[in-house]
Coordinates of C-alpha atoms in Angstrom, one line a residue:
X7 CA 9.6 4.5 -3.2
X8 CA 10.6 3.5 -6.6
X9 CA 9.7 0.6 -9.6
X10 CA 11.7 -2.2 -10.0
X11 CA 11.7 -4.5 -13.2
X12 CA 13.7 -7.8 -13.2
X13 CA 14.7 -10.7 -15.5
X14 CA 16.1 -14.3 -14.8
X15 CA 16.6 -16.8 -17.4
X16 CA 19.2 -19.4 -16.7
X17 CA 19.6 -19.7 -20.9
X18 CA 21.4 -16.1 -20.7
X19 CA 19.9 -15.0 -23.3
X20 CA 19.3 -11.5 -22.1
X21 CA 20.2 -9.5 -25.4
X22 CA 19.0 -6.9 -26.1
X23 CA 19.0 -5.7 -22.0
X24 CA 15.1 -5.4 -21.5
X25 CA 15.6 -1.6 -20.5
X26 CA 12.1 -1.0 -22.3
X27 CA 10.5 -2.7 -18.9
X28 CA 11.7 1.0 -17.2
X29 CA 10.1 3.3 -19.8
X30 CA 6.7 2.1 -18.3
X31 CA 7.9 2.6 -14.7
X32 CA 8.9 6.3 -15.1
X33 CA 6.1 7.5 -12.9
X34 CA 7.1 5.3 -9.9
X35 CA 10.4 6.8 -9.8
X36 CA 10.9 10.2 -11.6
X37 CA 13.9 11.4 -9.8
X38 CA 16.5 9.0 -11.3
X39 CA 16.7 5.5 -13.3
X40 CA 19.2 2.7 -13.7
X41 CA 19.7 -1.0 -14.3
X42 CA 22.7 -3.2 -14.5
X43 CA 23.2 -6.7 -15.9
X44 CA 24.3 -9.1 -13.4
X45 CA 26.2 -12.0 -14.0
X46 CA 25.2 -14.2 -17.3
X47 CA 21.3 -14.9 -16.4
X48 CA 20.0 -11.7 -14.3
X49 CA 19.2 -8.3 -15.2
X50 CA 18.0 -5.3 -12.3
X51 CA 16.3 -2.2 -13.4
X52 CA 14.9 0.7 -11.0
X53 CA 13.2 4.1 -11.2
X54 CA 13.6 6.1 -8.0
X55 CA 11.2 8.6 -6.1
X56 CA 14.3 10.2 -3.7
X57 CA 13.1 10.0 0.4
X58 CA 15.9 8.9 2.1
X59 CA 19.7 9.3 1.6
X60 CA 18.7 11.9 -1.6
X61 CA 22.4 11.9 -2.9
X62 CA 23.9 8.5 -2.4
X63 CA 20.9 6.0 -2.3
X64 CA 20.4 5.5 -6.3
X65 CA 20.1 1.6 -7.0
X66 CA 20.9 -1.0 -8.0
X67 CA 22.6 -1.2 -4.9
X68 CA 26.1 -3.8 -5.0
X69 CA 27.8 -5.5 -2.5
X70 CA 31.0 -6.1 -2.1
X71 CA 30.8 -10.3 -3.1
X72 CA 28.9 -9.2 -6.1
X73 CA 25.3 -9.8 -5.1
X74 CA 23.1 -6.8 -7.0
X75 CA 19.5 -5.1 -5.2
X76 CA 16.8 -3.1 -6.5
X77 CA 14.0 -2.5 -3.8
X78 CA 10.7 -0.9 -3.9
X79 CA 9.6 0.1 -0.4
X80 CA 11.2 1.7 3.1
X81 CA 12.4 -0.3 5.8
X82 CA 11.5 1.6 9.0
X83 CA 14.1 -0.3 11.3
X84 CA 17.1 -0.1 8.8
X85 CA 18.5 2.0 12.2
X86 CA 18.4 -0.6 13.7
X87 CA 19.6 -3.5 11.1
X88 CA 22.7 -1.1 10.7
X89 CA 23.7 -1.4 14.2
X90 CA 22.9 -4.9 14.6
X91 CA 24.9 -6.2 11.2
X92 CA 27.4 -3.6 11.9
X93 CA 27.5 0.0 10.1
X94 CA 31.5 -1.3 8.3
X95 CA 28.9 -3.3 5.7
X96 CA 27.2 -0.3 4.6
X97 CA 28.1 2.0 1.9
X98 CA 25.3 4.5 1.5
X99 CA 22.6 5.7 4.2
X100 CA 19.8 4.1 2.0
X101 CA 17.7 2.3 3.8
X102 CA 17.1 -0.6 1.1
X103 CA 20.8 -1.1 1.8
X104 CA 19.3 -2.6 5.3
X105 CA 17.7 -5.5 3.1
X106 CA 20.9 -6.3 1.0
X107 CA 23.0 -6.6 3.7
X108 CA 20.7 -8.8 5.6
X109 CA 20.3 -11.5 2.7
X110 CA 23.8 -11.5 2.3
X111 CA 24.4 -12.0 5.8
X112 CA 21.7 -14.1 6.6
X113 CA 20.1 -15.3 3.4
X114 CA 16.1 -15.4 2.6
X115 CA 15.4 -16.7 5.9
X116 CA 16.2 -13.9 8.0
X117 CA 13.5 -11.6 5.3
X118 CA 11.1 -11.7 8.4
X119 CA 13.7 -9.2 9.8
X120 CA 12.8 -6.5 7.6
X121 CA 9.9 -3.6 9.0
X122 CA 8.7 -2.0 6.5
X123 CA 6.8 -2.4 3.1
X124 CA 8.6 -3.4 0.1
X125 CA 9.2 -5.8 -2.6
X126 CA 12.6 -6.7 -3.8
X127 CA 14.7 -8.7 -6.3
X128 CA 18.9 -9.6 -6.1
X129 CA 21.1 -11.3 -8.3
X130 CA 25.1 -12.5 -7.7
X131 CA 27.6 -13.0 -10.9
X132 CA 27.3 -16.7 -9.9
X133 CA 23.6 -16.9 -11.0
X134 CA 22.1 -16.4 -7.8
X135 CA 18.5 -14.5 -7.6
X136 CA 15.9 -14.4 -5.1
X137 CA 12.5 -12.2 -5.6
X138 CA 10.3 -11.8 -2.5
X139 CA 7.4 -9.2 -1.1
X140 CA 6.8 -8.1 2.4
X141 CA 4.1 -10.0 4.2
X142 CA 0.8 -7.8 3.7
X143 CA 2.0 -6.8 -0.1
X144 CA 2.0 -3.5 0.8
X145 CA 4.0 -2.7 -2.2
X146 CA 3.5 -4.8 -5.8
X147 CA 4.7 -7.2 -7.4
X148 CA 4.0 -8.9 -10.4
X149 CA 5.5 -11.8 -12.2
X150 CA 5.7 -14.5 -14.9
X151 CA 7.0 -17.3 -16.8
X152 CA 7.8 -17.3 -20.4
X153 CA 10.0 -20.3 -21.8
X154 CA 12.0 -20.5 -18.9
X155 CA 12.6 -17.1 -18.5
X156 CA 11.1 -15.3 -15.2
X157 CA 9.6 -11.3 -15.3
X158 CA 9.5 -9.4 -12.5
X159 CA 7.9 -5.6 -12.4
X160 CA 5.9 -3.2 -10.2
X161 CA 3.1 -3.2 -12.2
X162 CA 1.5 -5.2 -14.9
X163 CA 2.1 -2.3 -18.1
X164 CA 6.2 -3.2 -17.0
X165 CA 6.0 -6.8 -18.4
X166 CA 6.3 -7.1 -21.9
X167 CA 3.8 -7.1 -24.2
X168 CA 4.5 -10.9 -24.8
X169 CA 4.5 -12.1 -21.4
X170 CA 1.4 -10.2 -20.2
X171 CA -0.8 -13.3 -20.7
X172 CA 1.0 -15.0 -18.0
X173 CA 1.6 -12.6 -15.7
X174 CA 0.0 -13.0 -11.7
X175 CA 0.3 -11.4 -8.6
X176 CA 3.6 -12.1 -6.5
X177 CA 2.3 -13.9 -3.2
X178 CA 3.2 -11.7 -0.3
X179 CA 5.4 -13.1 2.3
X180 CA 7.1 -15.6 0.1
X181 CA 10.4 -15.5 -1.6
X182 CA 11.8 -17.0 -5.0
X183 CA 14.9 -18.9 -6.2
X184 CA 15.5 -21.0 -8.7
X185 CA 16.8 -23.6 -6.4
X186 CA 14.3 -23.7 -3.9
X187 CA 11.0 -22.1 -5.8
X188 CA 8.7 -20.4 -3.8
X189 CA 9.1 -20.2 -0.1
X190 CA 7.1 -18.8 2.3
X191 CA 9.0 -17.0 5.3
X192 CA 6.0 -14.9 6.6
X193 CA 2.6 -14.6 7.2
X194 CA 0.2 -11.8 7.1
X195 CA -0.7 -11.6 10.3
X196 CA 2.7 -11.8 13.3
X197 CA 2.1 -13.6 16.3
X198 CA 3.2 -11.6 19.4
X199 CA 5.2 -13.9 21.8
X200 CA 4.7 -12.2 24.7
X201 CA 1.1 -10.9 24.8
X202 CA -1.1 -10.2 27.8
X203 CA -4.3 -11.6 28.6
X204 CA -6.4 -8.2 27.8
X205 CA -9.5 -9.8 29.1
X206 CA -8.3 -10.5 32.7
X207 CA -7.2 -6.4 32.6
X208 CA -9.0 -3.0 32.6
X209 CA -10.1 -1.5 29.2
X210 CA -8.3 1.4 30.0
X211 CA -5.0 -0.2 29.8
X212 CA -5.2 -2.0 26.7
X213 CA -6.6 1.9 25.1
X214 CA -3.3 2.5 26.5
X215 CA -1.4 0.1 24.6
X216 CA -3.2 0.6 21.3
X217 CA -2.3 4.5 21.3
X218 CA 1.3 3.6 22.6
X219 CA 1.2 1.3 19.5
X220 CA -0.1 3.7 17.1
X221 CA 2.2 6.8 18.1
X222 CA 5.3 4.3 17.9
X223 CA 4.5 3.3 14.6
X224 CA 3.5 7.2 12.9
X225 CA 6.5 8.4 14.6
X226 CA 8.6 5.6 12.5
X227 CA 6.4 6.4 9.6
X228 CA 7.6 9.8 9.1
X229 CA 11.2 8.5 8.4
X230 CA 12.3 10.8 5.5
X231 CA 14.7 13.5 4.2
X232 CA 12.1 15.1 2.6
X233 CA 8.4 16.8 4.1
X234 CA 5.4 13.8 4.8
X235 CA 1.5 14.8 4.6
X236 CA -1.5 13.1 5.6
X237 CA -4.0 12.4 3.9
X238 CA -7.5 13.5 5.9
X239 CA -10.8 12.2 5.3
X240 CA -12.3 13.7 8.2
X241 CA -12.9 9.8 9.0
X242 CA -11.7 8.2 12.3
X243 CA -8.7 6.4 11.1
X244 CA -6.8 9.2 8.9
X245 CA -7.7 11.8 11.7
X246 CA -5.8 9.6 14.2
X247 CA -3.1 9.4 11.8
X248 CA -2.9 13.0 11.4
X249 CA -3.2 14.3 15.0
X250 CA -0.1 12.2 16.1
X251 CA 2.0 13.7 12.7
X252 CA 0.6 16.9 13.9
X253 CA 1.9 16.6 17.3
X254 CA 5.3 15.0 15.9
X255 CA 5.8 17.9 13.5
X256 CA 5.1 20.2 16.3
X257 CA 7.8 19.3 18.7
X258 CA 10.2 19.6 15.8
X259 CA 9.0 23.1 15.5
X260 CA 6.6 22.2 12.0
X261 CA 3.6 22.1 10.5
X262 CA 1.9 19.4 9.1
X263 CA 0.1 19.6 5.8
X264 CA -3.2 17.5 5.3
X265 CA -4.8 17.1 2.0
X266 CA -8.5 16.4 1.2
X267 CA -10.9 15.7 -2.1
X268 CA -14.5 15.7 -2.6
X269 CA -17.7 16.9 -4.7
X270 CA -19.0 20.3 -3.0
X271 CA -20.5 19.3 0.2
X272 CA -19.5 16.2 0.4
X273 CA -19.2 14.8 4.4
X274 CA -15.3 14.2 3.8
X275 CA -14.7 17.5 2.7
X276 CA -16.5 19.0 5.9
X277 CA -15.3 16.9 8.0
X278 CA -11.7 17.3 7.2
X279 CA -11.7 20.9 7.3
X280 CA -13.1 20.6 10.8
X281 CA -10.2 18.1 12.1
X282 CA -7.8 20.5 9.9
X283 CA -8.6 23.3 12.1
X284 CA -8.5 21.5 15.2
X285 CA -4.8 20.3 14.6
X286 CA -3.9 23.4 13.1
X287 CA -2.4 21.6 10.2
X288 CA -1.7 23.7 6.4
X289 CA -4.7 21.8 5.0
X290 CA -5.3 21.9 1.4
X291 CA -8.3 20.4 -0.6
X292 CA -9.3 20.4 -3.9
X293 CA -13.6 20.7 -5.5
X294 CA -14.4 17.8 -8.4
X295 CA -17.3 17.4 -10.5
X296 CA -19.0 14.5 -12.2
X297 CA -17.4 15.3 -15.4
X298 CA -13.7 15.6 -14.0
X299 CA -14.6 12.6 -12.6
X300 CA -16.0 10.7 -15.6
X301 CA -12.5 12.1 -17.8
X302 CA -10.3 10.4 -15.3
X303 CA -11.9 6.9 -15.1
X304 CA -9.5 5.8 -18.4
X305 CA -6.5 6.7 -16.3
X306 CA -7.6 5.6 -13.3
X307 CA -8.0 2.1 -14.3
X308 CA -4.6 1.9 -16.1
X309 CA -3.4 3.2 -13.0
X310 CA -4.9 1.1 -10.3
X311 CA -5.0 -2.1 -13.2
X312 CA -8.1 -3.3 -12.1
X313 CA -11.8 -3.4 -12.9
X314 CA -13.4 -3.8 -9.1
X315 CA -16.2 -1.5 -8.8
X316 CA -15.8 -0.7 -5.6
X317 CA -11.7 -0.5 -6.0
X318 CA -12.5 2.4 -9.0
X319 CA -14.6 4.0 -7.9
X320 CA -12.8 5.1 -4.5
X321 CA -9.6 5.1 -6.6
X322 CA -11.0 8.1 -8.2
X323 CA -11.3 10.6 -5.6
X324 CA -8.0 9.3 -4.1
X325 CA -6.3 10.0 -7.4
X326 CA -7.1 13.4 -7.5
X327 CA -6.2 13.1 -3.8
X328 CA -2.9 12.0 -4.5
X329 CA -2.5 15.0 -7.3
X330 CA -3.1 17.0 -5.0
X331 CA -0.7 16.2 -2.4
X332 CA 2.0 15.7 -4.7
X333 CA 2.2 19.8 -5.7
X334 CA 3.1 19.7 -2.1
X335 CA 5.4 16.7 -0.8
X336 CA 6.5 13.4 -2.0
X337 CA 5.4 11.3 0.8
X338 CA 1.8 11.2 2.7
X339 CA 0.2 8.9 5.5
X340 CA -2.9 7.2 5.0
X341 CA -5.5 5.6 7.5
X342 CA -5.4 2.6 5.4
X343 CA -5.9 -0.8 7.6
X344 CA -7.6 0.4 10.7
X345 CA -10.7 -1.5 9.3
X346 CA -9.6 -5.0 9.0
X347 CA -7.5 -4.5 12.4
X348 CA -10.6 -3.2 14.8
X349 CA -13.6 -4.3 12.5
X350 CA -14.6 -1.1 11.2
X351 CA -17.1 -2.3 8.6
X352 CA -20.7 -3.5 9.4
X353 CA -20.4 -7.1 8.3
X354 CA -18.2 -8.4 10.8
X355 CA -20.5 -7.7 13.6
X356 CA -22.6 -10.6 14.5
X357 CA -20.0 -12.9 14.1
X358 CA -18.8 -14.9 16.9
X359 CA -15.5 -14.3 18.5
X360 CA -13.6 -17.3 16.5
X361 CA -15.4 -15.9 13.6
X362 CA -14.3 -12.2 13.8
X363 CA -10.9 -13.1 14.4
X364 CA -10.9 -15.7 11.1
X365 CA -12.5 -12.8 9.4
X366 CA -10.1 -10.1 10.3
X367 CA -7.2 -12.5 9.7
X368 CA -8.4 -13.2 6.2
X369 CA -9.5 -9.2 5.4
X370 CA -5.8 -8.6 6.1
X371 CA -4.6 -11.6 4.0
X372 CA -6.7 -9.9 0.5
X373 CA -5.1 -6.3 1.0
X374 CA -3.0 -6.5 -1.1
X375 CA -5.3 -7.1 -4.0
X376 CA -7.7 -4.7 -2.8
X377 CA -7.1 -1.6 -0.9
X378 CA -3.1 -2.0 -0.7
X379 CA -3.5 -2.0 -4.7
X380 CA -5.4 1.3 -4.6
X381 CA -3.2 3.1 -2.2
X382 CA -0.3 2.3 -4.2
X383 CA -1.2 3.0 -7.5
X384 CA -3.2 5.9 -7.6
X385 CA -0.2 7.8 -5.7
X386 CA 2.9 6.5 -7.4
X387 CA 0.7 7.4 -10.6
X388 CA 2.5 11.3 -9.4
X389 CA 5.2 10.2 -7.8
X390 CA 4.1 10.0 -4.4
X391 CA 4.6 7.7 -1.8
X392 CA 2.4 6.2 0.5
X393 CA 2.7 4.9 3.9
X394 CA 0.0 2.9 5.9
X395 CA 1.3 3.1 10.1
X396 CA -2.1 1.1 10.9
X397 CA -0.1 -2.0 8.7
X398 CA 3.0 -1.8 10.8
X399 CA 3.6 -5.6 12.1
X400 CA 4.0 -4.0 15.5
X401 CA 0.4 -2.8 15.3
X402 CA -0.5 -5.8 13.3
X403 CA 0.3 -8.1 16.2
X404 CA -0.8 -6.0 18.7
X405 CA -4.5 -5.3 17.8
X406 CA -4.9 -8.7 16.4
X407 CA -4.1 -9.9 20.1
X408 CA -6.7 -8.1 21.7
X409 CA -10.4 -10.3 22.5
X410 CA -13.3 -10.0 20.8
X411 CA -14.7 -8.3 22.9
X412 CA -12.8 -5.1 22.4
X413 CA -14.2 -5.1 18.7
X414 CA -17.7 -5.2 19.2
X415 CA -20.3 -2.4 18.7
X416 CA -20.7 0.1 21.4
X417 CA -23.9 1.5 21.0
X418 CA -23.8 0.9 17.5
X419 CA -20.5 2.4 16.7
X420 CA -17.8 0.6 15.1
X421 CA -13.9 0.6 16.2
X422 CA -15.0 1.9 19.9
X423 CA -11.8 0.7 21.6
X424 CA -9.8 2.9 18.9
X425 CA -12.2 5.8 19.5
X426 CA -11.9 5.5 23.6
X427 CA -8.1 5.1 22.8
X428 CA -7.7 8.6 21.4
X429 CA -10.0 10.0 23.4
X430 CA -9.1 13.8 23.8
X431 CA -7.3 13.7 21.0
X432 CA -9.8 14.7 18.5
X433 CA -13.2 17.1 19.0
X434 CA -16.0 14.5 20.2
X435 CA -17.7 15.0 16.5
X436 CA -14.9 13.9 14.8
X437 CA -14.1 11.0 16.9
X438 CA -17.4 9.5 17.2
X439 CA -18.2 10.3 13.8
X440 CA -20.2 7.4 12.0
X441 CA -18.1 5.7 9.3
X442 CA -18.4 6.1 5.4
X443 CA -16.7 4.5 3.2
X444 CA -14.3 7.2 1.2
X445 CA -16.3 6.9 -2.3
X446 CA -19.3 7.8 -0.2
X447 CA -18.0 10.0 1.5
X448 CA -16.5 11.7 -0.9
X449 CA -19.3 12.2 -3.1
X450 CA -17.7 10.4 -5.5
X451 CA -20.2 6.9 -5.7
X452 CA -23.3 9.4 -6.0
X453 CA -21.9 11.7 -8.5
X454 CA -20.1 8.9 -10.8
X455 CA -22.2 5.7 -10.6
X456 CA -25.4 6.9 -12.3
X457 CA -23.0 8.2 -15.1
X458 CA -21.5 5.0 -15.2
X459 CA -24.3 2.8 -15.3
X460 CA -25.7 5.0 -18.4
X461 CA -22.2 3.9 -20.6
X462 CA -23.8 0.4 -20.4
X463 CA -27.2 -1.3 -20.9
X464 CA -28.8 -4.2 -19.1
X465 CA -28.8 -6.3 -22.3
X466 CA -25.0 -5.6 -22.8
X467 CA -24.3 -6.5 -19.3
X468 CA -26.1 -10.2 -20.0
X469 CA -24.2 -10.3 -23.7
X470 CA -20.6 -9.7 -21.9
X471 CA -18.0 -12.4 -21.9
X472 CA -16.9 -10.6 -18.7
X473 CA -16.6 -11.4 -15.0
X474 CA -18.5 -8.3 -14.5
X475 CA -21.4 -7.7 -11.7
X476 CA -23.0 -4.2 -12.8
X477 CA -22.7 -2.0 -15.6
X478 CA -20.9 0.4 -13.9
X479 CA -18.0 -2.6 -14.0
X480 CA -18.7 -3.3 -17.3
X481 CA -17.9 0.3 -18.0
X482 CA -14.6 -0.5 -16.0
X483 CA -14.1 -3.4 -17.5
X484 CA -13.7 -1.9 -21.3
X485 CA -11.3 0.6 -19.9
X486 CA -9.1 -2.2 -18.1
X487 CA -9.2 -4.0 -21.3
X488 CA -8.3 -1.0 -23.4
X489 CA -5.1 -0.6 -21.2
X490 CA -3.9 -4.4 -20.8
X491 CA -5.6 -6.6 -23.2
X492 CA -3.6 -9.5 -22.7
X493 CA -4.0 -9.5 -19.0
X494 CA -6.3 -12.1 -17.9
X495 CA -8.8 -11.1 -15.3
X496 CA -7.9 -14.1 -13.0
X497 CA -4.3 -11.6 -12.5
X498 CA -5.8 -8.9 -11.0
X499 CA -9.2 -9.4 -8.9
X500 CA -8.7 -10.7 -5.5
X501 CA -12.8 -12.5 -5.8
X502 CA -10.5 -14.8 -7.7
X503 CA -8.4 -16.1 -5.8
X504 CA -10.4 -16.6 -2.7
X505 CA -13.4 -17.8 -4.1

């Protein structure tokens, strides 16, 4: 996991080297930085968190013809790229070496290839560049266009001061060169080829598949050279996660360490020490109050660079979450996705079956501006990574193959199939547990909102030249602003772009 910063402008006027776009990336990659002018129009720059290949995977990466990566991200099946594109084009064991050598090979079509999350740019002496994200936009991008130059970063704070004002989200699954623009090469959602006809079979077997799924995918998730956590909620999806890491970690003779936040009493915090003791993990959890709370909000939104309501104020217990976990390892799992893949939230239900499924379909399509944003941020804020096995494309494809029907209530509980599918696997309390979202159950909506709501007034709320709903936003708002006031509001909320 790492930042990346990039520049293109066909003028070459690249003097002074924008190194500067780094300096606000230090977070995202701790461990090591560099950058390297390519060629007369590009320039590369990457900070690196260290997970795989700790000694020789620094970047940029070069090829042998010249052409120059950075990548933020892991690609899961770089095993299997290696072998495939042959191990003699490889010079380090980094797994963003996987994506180089494919676009040289294959060029920008063959992106699809890559499993994983990430977001990448490459540049060749010759002028080439190319910029793209994986499909969900698991991991950021951000760009713009200034006088015919073009800014790429991780985050928004990267871009200078100067190009702020036109800076927008990177379209996931798309790729960009300045010969062809932007180019889709994947969507959100894969389409499995070869899918069976779930309705014509027993429930029992597609349980089957979903947990066959599900273990494939964690078990890939825990690529690293260095120790991965879970976070645990106590919630359904994130106690899945964690009792297949705990079982993985067990047959290599480990212990998995789980990580929980909450206000005293909160249903998390119970919860999660109940499924901590079930799967005899090293849990670890940490006790905040309404005024920790309040002092982070500041640095919260800077993180997360966003004003959402409901984006902040889950961000907050997840960034003392991610605090947390990162005195302990530099890479967690998170239940993240499991939602928008089984319909875990009230309003989908009562839709018909076309309905869910164009639903689902477009929940997964807004991730990246909502949840994905979230989970990124508030975790590479201390240099931790985080990985999301529910948004593998194999488990993608999989559960958004399965009917209707296997989504639908079941005596008023939500994401049945997935319960039934891990049956045995958690204590009956824990698995049929009703679901809350994370800044309820945390504690955290209670204890912060009323404080919120008190750093605004009704009549300020009507006065503000804001696209705010609440006051509690509002209050948001004025921090977002204090962080990046020339970043237009349109750049960062999702509402906005699928209104």
């Amino acid at each position: 996991m790492c930042g990346i910063a990039a520049v293109h402008d066909p003028s070459g006027r690249l003097d002074p080297t924008p190194v500067g776009m780094l300096d606000a990336l230090t977070h995202r990659g701790p461990d090591e930085r560099d950058h390297r002018r390519v060629g007369a129009c590009a320039w590369l720059g990457h900070t690196r968190l260290s997970i795989v290949d700790l000694d020789g995977g620094g970047q940029p990466l070069g090829g042998p013809d010249g052409w120059t990566l950075v990548c933020n991200g892991e690609i899961y099946n770089h095993a299997e790229l290696r072998a495939e594109l042959g191990e003699h084009e490889f010079g380090t064991r980094s797994d963003s070496e996987a994506a180089l050598v494919l676009l040289r090979r294959r060029g920008p079509a063959a992106l699809g290839g890559l499993r994983g999350m990430w977001a990448l740019c490459a540049a060749a002496p010759d002028g080439g560049f190319l910029a793209a994200r994986d499909p969900l936009g698991i991991k950021p991008l951000y760009w713009a266009e200034v006088g015919g130059a073009r800014y790429f970063a991780s985050e928004l704070r990267a871009l200078p001061v100067a190009v702020q004002a036109a800076a927008e989200a990177f379209p996931p699954g798309c790729c960009w060169t300045p010969e062809r623009g932007l180019v889709r090469f994947a969507e959100a959602v894969p389409v499995r080829t070869e899918s069976p006809d779930w309705s014509q079979l027993p429930g029992e077997v597609a349980e089957k598949a979903t947990r066959e799924v599900l273990i494939d995918s964690v078990r890939g998730h825990l690529m690293s050279d260095v120790e991965v956590g879970v976070f645990l909620s106590g919630g359904l999806d994130s106690s899945i996660v964690a009792a297949i890491a705990a079982a993985e970690r067990a047959e290599d003779g480990g212990r998995l360490r789980t990580f929980a936040v909450g206000t005293e009493g909160s249903p998390d915090l119970i919860a999660a020490r109940a499924a901590a003791r079930h799967l005899g993990t090293e849990h670890h959890e940490m006790v905040f109050d309404a005024e920790q709370a309040l002092a982070a909000v500041d640095e919260v939104v800077a993180s997360v660079e966003s004003f959402d309501a409901s984006l902040i104020r889950s961000a907050i217990p997840n960034w003392f979450l991610a605090r947390l976990a990162s005195e302990h390892v530099k890479v967690v799992l998170t239940g993240e996705g499991a939602d928008e893949l089984f319909a875990g939230y009230g309003h989908y239900h009562g839709s018909s079956a076309g309905d869910l499924d164009a639903e689902l379909r477009r929940a997964l399509g807004d991730l990246h501006g909502l949840n994905l944003q979230r989970c990124d941020r508030v975790t590479m804020a201390h240099g931790l990574e985080a990985r999301v096995p529910f948004l593998d494309a194999e488990v993608i494809a999989h559960a958004m193959s399965l009917p209707a029907g296997c989504k639908e209530l079941d005596d008023g509980f939500e994401k049945a199939h997935l319960r039934r599918a891990f049956a045995g696997w958690l204590p009956e309390e824990l698995l049929w547990r009703r679901k809350l979202q994370f800044g309820t159950g945390s504690g955290a909506q209670e204890t912060l909102a009323p404080k919120l709501e008190s750093l605004a007034t009704a009549a300020e709320l009507d006065a503000a030249d804001a696209p705010v709903r609440t006051r509690e936003e509002l209050a948001y708002y004025r921090a977002f602003r204090r962080a990046l006031p020339r970043v237009r509001p349109e750049a960062v909320l999702t509402r906005f772009a699928t209104a």
